[in-house]
CSV table of C-alpha atoms in Angstrom, one decimal:
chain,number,residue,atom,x,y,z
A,1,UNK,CA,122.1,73.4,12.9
A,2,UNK,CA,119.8,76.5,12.7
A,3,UNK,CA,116.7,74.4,14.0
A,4,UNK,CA,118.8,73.1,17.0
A,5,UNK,CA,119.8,77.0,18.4
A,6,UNK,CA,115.5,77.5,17.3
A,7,UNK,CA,115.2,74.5,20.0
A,8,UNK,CA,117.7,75.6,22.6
A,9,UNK,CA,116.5,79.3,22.4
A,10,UNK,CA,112.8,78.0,23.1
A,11,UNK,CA,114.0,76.4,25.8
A,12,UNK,CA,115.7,79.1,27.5
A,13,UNK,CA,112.4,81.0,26.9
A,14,UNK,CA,110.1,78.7,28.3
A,15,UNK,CA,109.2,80.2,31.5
A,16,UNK,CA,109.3,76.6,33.3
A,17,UNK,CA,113.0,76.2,32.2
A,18,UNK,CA,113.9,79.8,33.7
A,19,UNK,CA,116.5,80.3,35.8
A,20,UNK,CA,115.3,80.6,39.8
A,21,UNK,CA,117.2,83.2,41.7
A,22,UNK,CA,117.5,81.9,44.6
A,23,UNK,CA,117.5,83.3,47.7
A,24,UNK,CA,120.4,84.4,50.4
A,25,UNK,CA,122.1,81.5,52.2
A,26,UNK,CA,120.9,81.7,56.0
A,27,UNK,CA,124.5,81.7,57.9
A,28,UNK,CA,123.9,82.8,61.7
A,29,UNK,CA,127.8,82.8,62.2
A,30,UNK,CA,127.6,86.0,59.9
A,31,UNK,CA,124.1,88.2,60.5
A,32,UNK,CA,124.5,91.4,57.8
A,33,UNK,CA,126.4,94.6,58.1
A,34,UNK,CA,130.0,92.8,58.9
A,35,UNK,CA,129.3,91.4,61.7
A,36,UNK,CA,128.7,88.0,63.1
A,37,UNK,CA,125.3,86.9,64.9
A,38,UNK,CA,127.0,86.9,68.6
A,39,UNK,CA,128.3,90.4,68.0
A,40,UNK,CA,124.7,91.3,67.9
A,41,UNK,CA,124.0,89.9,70.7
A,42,UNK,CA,126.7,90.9,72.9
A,43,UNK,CA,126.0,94.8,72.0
A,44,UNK,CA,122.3,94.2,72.5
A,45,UNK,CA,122.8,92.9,76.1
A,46,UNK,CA,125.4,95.4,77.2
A,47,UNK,CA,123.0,98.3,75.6
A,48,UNK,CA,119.8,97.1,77.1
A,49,UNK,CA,121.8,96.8,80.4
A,50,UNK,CA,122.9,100.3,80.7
A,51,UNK,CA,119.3,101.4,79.1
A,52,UNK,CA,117.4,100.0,81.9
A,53,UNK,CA,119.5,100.6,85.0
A,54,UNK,CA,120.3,104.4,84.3
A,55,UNK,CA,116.3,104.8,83.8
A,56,UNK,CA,115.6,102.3,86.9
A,57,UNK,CA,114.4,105.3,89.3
A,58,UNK,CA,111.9,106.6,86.7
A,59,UNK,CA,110.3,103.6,86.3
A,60,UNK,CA,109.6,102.5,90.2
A,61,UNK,CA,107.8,106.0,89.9
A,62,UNK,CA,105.8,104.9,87.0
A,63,UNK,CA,105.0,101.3,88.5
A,64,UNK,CA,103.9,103.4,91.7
A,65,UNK,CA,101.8,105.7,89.5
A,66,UNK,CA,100.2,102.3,87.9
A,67,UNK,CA,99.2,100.3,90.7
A,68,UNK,CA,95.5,99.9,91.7
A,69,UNK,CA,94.6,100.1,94.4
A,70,UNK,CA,91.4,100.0,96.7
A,71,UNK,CA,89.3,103.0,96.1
A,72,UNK,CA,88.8,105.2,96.8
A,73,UNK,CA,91.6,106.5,94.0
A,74,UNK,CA,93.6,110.1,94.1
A,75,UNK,CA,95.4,111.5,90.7
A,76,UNK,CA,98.7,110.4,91.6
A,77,UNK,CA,101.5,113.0,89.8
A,78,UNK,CA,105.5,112.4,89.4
A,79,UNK,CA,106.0,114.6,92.9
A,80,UNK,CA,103.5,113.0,94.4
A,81,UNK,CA,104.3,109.7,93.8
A,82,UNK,CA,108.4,110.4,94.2
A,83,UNK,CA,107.7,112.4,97.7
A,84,UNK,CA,105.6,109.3,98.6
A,85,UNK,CA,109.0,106.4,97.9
A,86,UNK,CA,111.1,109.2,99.6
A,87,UNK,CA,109.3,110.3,102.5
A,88,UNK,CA,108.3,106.6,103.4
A,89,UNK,CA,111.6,104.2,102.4
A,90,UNK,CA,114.4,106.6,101.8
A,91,UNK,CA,116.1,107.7,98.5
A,92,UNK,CA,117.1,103.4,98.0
A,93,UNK,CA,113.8,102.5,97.3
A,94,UNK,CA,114.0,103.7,93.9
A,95,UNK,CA,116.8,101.6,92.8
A,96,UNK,CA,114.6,98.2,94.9
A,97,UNK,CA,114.5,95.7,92.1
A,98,UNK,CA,117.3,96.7,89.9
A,99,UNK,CA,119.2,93.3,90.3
A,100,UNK,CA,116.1,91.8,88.7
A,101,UNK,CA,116.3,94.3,86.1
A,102,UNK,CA,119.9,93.1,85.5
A,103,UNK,CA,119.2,89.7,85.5
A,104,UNK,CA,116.3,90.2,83.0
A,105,UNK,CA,117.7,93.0,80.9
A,106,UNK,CA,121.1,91.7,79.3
A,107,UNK,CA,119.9,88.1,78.2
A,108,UNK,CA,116.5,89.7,77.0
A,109,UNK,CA,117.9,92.5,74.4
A,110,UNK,CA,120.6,90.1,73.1
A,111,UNK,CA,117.6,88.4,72.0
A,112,UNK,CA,115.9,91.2,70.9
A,113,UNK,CA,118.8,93.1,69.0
A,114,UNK,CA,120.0,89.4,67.2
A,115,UNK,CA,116.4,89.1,66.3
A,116,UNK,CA,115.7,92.1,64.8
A,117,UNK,CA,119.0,92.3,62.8
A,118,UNK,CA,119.1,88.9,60.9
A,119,UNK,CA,115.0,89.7,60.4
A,120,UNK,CA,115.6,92.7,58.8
A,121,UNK,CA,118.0,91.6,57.1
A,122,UNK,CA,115.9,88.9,55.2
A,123,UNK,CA,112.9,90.8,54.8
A,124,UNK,CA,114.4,94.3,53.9
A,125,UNK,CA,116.0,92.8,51.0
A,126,UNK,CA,119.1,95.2,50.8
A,127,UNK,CA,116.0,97.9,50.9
A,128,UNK,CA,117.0,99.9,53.8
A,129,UNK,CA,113.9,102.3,53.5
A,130,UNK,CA,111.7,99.5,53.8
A,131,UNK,CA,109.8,100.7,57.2
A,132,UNK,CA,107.4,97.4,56.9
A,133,UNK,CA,110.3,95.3,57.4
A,134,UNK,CA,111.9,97.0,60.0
A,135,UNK,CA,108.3,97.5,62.0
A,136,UNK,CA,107.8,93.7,61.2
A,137,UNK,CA,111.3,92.7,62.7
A,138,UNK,CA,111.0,94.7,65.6
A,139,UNK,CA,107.4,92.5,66.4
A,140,UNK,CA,109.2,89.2,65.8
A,141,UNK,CA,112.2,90.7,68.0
A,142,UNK,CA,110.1,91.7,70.7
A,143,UNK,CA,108.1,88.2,70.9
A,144,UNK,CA,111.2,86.5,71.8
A,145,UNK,CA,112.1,88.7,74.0
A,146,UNK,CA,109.7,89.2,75.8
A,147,UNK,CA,109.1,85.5,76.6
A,148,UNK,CA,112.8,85.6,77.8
A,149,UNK,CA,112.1,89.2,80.2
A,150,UNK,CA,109.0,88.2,81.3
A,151,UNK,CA,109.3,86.8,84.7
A,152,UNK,CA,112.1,88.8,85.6
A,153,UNK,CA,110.4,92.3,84.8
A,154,UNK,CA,107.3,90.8,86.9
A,155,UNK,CA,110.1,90.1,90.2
A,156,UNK,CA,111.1,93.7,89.1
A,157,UNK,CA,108.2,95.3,89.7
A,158,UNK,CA,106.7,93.6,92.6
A,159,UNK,CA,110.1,94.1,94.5
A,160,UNK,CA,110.1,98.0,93.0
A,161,UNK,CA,106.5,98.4,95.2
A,162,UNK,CA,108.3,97.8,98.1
A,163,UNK,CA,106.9,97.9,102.3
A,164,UNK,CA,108.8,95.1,102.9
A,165,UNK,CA,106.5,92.5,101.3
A,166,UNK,CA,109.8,90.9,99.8
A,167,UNK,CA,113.2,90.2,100.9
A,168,UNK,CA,114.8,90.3,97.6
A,169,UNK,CA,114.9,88.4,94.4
A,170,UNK,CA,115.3,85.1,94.9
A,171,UNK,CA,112.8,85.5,98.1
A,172,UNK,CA,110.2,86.8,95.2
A,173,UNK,CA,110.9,84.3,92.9
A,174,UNK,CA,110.5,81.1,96.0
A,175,UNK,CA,107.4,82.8,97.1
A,176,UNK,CA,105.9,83.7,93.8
A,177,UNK,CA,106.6,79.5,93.2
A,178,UNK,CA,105.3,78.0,96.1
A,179,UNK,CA,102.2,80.5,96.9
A,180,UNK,CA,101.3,81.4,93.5
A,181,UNK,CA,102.7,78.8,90.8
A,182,UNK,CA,105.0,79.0,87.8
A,183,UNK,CA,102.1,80.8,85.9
A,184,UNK,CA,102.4,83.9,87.6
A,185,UNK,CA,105.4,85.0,86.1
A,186,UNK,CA,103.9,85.1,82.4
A,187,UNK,CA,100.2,86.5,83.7
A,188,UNK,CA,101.6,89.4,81.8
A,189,UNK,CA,102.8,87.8,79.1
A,190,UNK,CA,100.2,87.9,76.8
A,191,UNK,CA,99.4,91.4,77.2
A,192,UNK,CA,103.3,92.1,77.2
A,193,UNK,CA,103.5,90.8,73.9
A,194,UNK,CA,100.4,92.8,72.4
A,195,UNK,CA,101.9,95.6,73.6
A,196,UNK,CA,105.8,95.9,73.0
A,197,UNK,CA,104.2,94.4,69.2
A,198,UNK,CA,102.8,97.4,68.4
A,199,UNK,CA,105.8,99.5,70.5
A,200,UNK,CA,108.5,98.1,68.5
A,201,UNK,CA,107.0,98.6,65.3
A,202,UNK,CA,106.3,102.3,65.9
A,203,UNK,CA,110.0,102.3,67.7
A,204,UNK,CA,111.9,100.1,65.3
A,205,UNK,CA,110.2,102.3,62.3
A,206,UNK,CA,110.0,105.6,63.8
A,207,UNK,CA,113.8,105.3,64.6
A,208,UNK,CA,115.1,104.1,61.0
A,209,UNK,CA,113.1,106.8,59.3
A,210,UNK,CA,114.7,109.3,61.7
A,211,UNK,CA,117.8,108.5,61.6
A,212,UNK,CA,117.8,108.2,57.9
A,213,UNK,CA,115.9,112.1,57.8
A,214,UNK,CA,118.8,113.0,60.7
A,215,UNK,CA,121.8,111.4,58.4
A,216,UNK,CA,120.4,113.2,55.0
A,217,UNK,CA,120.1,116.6,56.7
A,218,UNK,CA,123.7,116.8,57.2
A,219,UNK,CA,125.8,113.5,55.4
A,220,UNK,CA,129.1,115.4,55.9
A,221,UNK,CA,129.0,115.4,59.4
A,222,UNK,CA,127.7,112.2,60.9
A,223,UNK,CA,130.8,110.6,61.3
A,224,UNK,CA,132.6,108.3,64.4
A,225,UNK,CA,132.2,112.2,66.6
A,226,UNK,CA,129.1,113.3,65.6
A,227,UNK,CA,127.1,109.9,65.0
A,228,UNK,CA,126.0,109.4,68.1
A,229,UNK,CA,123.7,112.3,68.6
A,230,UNK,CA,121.8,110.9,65.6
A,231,UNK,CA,121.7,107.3,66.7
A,232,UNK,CA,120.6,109.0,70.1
A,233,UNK,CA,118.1,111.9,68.9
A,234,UNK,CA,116.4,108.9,66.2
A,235,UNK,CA,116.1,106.9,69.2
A,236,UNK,CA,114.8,109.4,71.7
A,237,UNK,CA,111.8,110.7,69.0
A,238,UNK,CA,111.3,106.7,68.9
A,239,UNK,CA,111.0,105.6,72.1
A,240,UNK,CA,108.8,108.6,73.1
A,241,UNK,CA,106.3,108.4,70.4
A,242,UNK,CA,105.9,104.5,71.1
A,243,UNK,CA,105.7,105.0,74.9
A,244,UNK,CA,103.1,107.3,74.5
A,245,UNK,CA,100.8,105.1,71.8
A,246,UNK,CA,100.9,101.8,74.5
A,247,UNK,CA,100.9,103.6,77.5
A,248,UNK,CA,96.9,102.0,78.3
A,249,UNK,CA,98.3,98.5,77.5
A,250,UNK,CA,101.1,99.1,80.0
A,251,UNK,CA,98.7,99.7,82.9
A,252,UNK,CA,97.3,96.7,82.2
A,253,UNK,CA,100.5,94.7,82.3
A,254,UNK,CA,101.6,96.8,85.9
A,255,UNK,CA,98.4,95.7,87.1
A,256,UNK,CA,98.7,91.7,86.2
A,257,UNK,CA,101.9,92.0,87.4
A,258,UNK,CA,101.5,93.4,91.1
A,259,UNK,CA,98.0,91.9,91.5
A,260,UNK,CA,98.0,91.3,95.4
A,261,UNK,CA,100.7,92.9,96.4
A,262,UNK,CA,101.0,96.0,98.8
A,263,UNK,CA,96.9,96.1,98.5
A,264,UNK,CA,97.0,96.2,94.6
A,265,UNK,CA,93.5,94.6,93.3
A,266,UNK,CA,93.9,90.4,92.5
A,267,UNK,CA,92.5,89.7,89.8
A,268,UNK,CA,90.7,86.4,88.8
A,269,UNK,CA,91.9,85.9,85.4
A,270,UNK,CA,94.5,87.1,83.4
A,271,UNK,CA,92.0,88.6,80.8
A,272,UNK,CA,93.1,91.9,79.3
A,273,UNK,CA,89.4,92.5,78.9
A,274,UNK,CA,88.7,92.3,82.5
A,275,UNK,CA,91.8,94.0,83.9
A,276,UNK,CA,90.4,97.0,81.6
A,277,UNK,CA,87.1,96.9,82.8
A,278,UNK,CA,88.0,96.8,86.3
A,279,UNK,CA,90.2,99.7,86.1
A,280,UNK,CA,87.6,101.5,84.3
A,281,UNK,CA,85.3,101.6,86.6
A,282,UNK,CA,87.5,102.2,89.5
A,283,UNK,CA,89.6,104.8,88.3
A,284,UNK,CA,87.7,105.8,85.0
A,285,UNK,CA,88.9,106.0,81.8
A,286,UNK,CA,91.7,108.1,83.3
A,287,UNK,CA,93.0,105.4,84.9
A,288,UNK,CA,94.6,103.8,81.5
A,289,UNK,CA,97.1,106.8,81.0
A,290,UNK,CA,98.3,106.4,84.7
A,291,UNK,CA,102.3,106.7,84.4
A,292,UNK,CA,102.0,108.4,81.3
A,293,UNK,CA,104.5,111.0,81.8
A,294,UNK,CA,106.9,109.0,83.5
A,295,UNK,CA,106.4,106.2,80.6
A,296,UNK,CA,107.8,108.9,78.1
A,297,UNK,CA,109.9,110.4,80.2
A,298,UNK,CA,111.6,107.1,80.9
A,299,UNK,CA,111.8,105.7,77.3
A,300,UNK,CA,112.4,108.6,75.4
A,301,UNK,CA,116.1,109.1,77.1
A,302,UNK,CA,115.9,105.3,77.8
A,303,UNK,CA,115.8,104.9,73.9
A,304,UNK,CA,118.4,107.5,73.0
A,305,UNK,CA,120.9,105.9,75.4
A,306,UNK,CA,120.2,102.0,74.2
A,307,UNK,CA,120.6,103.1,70.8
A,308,UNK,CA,123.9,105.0,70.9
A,309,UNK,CA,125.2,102.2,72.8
A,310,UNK,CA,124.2,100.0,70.6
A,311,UNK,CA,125.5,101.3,67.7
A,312,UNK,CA,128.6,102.1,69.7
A,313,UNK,CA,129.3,98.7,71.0
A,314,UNK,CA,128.6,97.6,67.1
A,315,UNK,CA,131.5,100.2,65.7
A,316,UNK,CA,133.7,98.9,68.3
A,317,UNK,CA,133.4,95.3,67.1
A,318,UNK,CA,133.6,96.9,63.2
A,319,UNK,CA,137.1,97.6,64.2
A,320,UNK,CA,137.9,94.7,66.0
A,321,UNK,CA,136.5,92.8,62.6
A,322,UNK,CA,138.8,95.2,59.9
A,323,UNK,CA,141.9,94.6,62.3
A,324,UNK,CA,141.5,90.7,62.4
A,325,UNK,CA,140.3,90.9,58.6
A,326,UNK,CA,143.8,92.6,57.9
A,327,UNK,CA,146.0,91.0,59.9
C-alpha cells in the first residue's frame, strides 16, 4: 500500500505528468472588463467620430502647412496658413472633406478600440501596469485600422486642399479610380502604418500610465463626476506627446497622399526614403516638422475628447449590462 502512494506521489512529481494551466478561453461575444466585443466597438466608432469632426478645421490647417509644393518654399505658420483658406475660399473650406472623415472615422476606431481591448486583455494578463502590453496592443490596433481609414483619410485630405480640384467625395473617389488606379488610396499606407505604430504605443502607454498616476493622486474622487477629466487630461498628455514624436513621418504621409494635387510635387514611387529626400532638399530639414504645431494642437484636445467619450460611451453600456444582468 505504502509503495503504491510512493508510485502515485512520483507521478504527480514528475514534471511531464504536471498539471498545464491552461490558458483563457478566447470568447469575442464577451472581450474583458464586462463588456461584450460589439460594445467596444460601438463606443470606439461614436468616440473616434466626435474626435475627428470637432478637430476637422485644425487639421485642413495642418494638411495646408504639409503640402509641398514647387519651390521656391516660404515658412508657412497657423495664421498664415488659416488667413490663406479664409481669405481665398471662405470660412467653409475648413470643414471641406469632413464627410470623408465620417465615413472613414467610425468604422476605423471600432476597429481600433475592439482591437486594442481584447489585445490587451490577452497579453496584459490581468497585469494592468503592464505598459508593453498596452504599447503592443495599441500597434496591433492601429494596423487594422489603419488598413480600414486609409483611403478615406487620403479622399479627406485631397478634398481638404481644396481650389476646386474636386467636386466632393464620391467625385474623388471616381477620379482617384479611373486616372490614378486603386493603388493610390493605400500609397500612404505603408508609411501610415510605420507611423501610427510607433504613435499608438507612446499614446496607448503614455495614456494608461497617466491615468493610473492621475487615479492614485486622488482615488477618492475619480468617480462617475470627476472621472472624466482624468480619462480626458491622460489622454490629452498622450496624444500630444505622440503627435509630437511622429510629426516627420506625418509629412511624409500628407505628401503621398496629395501628390499632384493643387501643384503638390508627384512623386514616382511610394518610397518613404525618397519622399524624405525630396523634401529635404526642397524645404531642408525643416521641412519634416511642417504642421508641427497644429499636429499637437490638434491631437492633444483630439485625444482628451476620444478618450472621455470613450470611456463614457463604455460606462453607459456598464449600466445597460448591470440592469439586464439584474432584471
Amino acid at each position: 500500500m505504502a509503495t503504491e502512494a510512493t508510485t502515485t506521489v512520483a507521478k504527480f512529481q514528475d514534471p511531464d505528468l504536471r498539471p498545464v494551466t491552461q490558458k483563457p478561453e478566447f470568447k469575442p461575444e464577451i472581450a474583458h472588463d464586462g463588456l461584450k466585443f460589439w460594445q467596444f466597438m460601438i463606443a470606439g466608432s461614436i468616440a473616434g467620430s466626435v474626435e475627428h469632426m470637432a478637430m476637422f478645421p485644425v487639421d485642413t490647417i495642418k494638411t495646408h502647412m504639409q503640402a509641398l509644393r514647387p519651390c521656391p518654399l516660404k515658412p508657412v505658420g497657423i495664421r498664415q496658413a488659416f488667413r490663406s483658406i479664409i481669405q481665398k475660399e471662405g470660412p467653409s473650406a475648413l470643414y471641406r472633406g469632413i464627410w470623408a472623415m465620417g465615413l472613414g472615422a467610425g468604422p476605423a476606431h471600432a476597429v481600433y478600440f475592439s482591437f486594442y481591448e481584447v489585445s490587451k486583455k490577452y497579453l496584459s494578463a490581468g497585469d494592468q501596469n503592464n505598459s508593453v502590453a498596452h504599447a503592443v496592443s495599441g500597434v496591433f490596433a492601429t494596423v487594422s485600422s489603419d488598413a480600414v481609414f486609409t483611403p478615406m483619410d487620403m479622399v479627406k485630405q485631397r478634398l481638404q486642399m481644396g481650389e476646386g480640384t474636386y467636386k466632393g467625395v464620391w467625385d474623388c473617389v471616381k477620379r482617384v479610380m479611373r486616372e490614378e488606379g486603386v493603388g493610390a488610396f493605400y500609397a500612404s499606407y505603408r508609411t501610415t502604418v510605420l507611423m501610427n505604430a510607433p504613435f499608438t504605443a507612446v499614446h496607448f502607454a503614455t495614456y494608461e500610465a497617466a491615468k493610473k498616476a492621475l487615479m492614485e493622486v486622488s482615488p477618492e474622487r475619480v468617480g462617475d463626476e470627476e472621472g472624466w477629466l482624468v480619462h480626458a487630461t491622460a489622454g490629452a498628455a498622450a496624444g500630444g506627446l505622440a503627435a509630437a514624436v511622429t510629426t516627420p513621418l506625418d509629412v511624409v504621409k500628407t505628401q503621398l497622399q496629395c501628390q499632384g494635387v493643387c501643384g503638390c510635387d508627384r512623386f514616382t514611387s511610394s518610397s518613404i526614403s525618397d519622399v524624405l529626400r525630396t523634401i529635404v532638399k526642397k524645404d531642408g530639414y525643416r521641412g519634416l516638422l511642417r504642421g508641427w504645431l497644429p499636429r499637437m494642437l490638434f491631437h492633444a484636445p483630439a485625444a482628451a475628447i476620444c478618450w472621455s467619450t470613450y470611456e463614457g460611451v463604455k460606462s453607459f453600456f456598464h449600466d445597460i449590462n448591470g440592469d439586464s444582468n439584474t432584471a
